[in-house]
XYZ file of N, CA, C and O in Angstrom:
548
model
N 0.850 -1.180 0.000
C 0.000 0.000 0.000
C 0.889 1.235 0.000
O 1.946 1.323 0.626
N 0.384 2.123 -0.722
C 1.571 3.420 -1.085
C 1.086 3.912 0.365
O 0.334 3.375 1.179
N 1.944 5.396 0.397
C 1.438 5.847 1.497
C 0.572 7.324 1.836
O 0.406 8.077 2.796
N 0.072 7.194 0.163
C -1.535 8.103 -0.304
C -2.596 7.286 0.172
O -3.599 7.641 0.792
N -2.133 5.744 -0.324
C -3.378 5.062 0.117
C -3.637 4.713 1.876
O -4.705 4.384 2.394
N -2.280 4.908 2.566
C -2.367 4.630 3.832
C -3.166 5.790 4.104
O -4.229 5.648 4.710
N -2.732 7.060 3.682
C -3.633 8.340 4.716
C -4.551 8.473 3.619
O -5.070 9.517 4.015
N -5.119 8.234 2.605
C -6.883 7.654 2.419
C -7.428 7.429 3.572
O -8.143 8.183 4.231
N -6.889 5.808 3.927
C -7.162 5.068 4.867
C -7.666 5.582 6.036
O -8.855 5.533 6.350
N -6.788 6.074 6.685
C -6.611 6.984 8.005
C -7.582 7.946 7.973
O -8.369 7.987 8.919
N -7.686 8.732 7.070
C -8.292 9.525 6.893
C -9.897 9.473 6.650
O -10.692 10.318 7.059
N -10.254 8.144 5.795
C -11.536 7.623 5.756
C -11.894 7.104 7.724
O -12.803 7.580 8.404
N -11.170 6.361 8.056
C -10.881 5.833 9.651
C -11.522 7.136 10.364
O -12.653 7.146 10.849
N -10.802 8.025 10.357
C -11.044 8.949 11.331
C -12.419 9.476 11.040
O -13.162 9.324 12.009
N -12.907 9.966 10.155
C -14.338 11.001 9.457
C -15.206 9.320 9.972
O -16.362 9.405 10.389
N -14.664 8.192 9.902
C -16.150 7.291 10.092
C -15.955 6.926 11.702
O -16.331 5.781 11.951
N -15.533 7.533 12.649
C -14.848 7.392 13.371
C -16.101 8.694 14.299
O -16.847 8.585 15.272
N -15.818 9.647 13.495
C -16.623 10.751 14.343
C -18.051 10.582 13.227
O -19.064 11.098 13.699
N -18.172 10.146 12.293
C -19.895 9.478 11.950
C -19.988 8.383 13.300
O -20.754 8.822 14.158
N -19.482 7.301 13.589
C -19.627 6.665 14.604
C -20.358 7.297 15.347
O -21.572 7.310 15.548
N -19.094 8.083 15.934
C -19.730 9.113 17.592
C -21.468 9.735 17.629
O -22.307 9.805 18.527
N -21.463 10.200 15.841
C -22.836 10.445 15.413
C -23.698 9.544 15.996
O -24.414 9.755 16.976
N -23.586 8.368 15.250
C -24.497 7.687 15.289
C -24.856 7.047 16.681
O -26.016 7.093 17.091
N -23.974 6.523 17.314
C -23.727 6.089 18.637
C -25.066 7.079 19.354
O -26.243 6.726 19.429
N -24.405 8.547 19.888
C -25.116 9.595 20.279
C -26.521 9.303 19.979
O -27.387 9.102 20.830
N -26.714 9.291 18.493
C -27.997 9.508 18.645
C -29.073 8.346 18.466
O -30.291 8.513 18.417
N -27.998 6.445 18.327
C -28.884 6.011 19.127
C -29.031 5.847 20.089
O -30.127 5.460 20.493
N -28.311 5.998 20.657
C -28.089 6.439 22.226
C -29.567 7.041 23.245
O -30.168 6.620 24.233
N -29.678 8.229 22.336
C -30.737 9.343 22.882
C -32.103 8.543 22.437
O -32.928 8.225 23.294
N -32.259 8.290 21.291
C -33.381 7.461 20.623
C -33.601 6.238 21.673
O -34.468 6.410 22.530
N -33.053 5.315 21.666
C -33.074 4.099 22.654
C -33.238 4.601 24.070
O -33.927 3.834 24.743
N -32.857 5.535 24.635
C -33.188 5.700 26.402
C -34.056 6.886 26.082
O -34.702 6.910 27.130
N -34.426 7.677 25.520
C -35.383 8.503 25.677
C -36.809 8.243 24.754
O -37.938 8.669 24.999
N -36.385 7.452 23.687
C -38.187 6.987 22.853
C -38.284 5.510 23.300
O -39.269 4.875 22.925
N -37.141 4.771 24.239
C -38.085 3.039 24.515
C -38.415 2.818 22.895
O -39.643 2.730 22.891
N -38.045 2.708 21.775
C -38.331 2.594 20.575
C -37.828 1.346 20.241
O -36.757 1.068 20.780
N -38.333 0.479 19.463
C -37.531 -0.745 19.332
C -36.289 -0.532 18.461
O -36.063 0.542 17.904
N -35.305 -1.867 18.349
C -34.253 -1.441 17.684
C -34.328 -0.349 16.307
O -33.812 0.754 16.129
N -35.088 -1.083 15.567
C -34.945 -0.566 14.199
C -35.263 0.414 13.522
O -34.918 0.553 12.349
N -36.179 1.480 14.361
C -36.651 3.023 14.650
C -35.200 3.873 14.623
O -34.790 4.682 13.790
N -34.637 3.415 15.756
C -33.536 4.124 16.317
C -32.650 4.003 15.337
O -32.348 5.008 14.693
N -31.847 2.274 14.931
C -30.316 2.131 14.573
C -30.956 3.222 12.619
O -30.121 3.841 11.959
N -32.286 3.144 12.245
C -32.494 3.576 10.814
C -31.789 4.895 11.284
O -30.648 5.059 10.854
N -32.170 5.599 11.885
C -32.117 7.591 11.943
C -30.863 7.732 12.166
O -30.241 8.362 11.311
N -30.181 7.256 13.241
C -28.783 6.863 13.846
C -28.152 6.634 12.183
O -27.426 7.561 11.824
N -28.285 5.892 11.503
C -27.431 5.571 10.548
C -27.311 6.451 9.620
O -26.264 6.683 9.016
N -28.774 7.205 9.381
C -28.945 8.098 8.306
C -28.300 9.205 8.561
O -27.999 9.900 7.590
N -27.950 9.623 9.815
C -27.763 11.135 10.143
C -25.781 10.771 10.104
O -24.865 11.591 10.162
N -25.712 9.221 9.985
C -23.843 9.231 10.279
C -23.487 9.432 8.479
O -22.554 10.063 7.984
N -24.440 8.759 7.862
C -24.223 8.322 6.550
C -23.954 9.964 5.876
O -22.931 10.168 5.222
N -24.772 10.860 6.064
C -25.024 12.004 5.353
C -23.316 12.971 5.983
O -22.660 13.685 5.225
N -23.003 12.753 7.252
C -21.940 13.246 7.757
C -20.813 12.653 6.981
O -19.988 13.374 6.421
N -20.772 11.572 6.945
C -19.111 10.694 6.575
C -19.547 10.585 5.146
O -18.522 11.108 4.709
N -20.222 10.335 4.094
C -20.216 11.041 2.737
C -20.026 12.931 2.768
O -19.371 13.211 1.764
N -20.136 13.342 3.018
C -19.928 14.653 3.232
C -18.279 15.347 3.176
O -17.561 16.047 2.462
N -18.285 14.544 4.564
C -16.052 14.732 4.664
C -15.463 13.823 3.954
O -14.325 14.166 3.633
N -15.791 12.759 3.564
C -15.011 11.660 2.480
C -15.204 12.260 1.206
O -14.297 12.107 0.387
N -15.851 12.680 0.995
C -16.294 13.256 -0.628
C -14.686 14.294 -1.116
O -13.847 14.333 -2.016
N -15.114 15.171 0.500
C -14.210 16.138 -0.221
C -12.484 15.770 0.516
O -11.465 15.621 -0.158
N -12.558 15.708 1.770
C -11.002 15.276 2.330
C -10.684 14.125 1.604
O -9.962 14.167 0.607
N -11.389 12.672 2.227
C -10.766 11.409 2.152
C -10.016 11.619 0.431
O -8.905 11.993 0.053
N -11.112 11.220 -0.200
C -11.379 10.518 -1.489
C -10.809 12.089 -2.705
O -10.460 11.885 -3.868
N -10.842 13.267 -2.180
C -10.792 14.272 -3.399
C -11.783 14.307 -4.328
O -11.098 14.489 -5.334
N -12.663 14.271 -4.626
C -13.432 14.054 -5.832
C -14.201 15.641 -6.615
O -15.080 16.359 -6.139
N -13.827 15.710 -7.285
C -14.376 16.851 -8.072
C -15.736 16.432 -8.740
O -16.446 17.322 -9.209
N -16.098 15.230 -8.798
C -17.243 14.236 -9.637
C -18.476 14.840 -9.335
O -18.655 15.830 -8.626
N -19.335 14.145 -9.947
C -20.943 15.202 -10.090
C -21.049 14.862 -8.757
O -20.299 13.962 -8.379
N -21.994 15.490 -7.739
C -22.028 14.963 -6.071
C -23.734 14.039 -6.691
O -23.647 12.857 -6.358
N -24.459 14.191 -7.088
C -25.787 13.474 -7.147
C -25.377 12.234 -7.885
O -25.734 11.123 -7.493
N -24.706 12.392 -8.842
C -23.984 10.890 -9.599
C -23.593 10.160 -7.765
O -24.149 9.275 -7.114
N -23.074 10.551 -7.637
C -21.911 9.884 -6.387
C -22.945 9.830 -5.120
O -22.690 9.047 -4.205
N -24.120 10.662 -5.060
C -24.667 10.306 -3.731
C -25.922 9.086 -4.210
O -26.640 8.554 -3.363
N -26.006 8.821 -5.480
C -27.013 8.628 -5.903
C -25.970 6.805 -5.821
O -26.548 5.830 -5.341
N -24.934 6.715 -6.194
C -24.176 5.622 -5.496
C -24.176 5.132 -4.610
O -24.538 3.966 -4.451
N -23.719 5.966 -3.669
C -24.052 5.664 -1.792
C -25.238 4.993 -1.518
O -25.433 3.959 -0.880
N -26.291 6.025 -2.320
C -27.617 5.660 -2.027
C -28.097 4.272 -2.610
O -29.178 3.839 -2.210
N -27.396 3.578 -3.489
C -27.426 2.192 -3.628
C -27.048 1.246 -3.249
O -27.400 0.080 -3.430
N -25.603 2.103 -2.173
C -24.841 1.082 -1.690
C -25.981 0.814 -0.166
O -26.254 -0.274 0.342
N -26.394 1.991 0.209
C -27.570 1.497 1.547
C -28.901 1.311 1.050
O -29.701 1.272 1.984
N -29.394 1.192 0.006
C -30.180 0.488 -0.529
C -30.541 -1.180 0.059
O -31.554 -1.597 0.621
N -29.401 -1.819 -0.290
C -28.681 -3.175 0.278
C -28.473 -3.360 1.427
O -29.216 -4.016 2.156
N -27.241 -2.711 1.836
C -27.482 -2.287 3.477
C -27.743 -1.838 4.698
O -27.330 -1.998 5.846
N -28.438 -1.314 4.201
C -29.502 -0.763 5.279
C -30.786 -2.101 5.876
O -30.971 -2.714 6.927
N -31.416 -2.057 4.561
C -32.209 -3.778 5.408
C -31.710 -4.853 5.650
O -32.423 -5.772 6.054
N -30.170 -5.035 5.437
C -30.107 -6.500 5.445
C -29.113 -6.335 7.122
O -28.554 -7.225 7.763
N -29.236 -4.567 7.462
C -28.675 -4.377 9.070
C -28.932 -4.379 9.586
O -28.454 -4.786 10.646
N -30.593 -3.654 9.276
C -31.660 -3.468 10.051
C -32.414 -4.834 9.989
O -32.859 -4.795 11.137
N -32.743 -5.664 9.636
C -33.140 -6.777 9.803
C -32.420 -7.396 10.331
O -32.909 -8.425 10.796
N -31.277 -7.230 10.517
C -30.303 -8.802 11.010
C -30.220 -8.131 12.531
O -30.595 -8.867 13.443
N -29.821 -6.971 12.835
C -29.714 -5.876 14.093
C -31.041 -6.360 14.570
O -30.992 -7.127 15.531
N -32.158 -6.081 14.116
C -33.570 -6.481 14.319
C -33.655 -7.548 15.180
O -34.134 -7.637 16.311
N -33.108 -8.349 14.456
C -33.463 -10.175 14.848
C -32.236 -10.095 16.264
O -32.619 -10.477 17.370
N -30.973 -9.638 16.105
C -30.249 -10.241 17.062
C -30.999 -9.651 18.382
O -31.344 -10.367 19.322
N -31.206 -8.219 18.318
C -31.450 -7.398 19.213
C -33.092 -8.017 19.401
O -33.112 -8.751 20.389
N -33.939 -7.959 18.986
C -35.229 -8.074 19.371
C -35.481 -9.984 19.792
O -36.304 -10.264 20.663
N -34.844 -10.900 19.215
C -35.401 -12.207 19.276
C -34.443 -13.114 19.674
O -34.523 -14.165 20.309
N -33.255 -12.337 19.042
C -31.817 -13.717 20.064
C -31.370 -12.650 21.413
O -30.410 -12.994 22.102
N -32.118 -11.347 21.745
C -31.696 -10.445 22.819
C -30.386 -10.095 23.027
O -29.910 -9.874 24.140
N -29.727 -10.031 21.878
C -28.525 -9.689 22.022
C -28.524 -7.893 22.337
O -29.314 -7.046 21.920
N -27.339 -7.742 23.213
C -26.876 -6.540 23.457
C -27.275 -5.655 21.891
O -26.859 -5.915 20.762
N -28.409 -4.333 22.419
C -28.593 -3.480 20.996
C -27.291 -2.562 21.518
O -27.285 -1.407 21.090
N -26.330 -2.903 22.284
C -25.235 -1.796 21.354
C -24.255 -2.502 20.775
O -23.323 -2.187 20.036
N -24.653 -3.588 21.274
C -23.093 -4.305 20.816
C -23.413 -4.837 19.049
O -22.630 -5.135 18.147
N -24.647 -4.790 19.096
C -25.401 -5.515 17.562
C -24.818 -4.245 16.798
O -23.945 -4.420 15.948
N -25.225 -3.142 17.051
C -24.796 -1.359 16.331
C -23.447 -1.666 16.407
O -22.926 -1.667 15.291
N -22.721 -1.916 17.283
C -21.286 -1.725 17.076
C -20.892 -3.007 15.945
O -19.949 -2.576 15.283
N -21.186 -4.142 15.567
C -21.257 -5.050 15.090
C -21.686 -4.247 13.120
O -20.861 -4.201 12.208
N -22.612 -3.935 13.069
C -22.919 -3.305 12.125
C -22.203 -2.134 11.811
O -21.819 -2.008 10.648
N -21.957 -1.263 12.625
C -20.919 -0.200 12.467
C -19.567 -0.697 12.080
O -18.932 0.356 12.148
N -18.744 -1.575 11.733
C -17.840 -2.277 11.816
C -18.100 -2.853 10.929
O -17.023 -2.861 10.332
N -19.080 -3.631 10.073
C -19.704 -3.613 8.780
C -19.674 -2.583 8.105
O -19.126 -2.645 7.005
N -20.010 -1.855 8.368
C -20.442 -0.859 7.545
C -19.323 -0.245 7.354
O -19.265 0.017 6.152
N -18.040 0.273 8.104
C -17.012 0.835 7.620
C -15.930 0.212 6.683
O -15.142 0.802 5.944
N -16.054 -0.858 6.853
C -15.175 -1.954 5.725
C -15.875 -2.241 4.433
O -15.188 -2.493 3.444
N -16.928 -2.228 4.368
C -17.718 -2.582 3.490
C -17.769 -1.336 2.733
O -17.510 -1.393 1.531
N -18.141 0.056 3.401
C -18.560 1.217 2.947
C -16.984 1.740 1.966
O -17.010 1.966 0.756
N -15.677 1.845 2.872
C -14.901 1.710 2.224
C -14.156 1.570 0.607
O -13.665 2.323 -0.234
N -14.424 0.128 0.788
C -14.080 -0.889 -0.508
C -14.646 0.452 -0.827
O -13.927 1.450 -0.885
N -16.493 0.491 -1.122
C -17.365 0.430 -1.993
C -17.377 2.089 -2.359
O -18.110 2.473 -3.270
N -16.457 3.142 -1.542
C -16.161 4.198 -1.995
C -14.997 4.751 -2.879
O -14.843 5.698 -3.650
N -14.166 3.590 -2.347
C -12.694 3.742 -2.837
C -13.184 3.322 -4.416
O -13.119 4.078 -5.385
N -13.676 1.963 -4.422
C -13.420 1.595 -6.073
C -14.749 1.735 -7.139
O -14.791 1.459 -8.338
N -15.987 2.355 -6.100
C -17.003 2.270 -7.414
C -17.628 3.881 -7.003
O -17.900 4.642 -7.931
N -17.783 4.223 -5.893
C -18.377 5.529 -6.146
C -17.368 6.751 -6.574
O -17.744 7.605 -7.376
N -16.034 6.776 -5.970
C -14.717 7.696 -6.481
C -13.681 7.606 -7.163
O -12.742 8.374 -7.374
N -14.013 6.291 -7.590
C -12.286 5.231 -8.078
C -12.480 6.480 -9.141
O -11.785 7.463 -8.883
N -13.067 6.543 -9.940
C -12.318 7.635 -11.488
C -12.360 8.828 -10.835
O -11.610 9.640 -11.376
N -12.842 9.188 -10.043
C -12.877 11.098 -10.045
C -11.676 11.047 -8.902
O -11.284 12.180 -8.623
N -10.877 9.782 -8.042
C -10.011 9.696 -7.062
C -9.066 11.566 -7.619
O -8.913 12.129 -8.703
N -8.649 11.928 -6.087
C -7.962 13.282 -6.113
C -8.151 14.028 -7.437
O -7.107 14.354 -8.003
N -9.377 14.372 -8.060
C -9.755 15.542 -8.844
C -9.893 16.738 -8.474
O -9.787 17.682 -9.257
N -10.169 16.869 -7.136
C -10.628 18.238 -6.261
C -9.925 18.786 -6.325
O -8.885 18.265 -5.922
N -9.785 20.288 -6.859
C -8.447 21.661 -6.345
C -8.595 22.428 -6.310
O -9.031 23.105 -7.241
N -8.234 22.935 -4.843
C -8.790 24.148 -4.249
C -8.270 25.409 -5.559
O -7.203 25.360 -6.170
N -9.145 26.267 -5.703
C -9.081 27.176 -6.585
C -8.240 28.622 -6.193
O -8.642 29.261 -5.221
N -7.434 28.962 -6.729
C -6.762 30.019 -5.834
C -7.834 31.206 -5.631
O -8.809 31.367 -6.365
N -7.468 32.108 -4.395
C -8.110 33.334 -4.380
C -6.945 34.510 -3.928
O -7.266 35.695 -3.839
């Protein structure tokens, strides 16, 4: 691995790192303040990390100068897929095998950053990779 692609890396790490904290927080607040079952909470929780860490990856991680609706309209396929198959499986552990709902989120969160990854690095930015430049003023 060069060592552009290491601080990619790092750099994707950290921005999903404080989406985490997002999401955490606010299922956090959702789960002890709405008693809501899992899958209320981990949906909003995810949506509000997803919109944060596409946001700073777009422009720090990844560089991309690329259309942003082409590229969110990507994302938005990539949780298309995963979103129910987290929320259903989160669902089941948490609601019917009673597994720990944070440890199921942390389980999925940990999914989701390896997975999300790959799936930014090589299909939503791989061609527009470091196009972005700041414009002088």
């Amino acid at each position: 691995m060069s060592g552009k692609e290491l601080l990619r890396t790092l750099k994707f790490l950290l921005f999903s790192l404080s989406a985490g904290i997002i999401e955490l927080s606010a299922f956090t607040l959702l789960t002890e303040l709405t008693h809501w079952s899992y899958w209320p909470s981990y949906l909003i929780a995810l949506i509000l990390s997803v919109v944060w860490n596409f946001t700073l990856n777009r422009r720090f991680t990844f560089q991309s100068a690329g259309n942003v609706p082409v590229a969110m309209a990507k994302v938005l396929a990539f949780y298309c897929v995963f979103t129910p198959v987290s929320t259903i499986l989160g669902n089941y552990l948490a609601e019917t095998l009673l597994w720990n709902e944070y440890l199921v989120t942390g389980l999925n969160m940990v999914a989701n950053f390896v997975l999300e990854y790959l799936y930014d690095r090589f299909v939503v930015f791989g061609k527009t990779l470091d196009t972005y430049q700041k414009t002088a003023k």
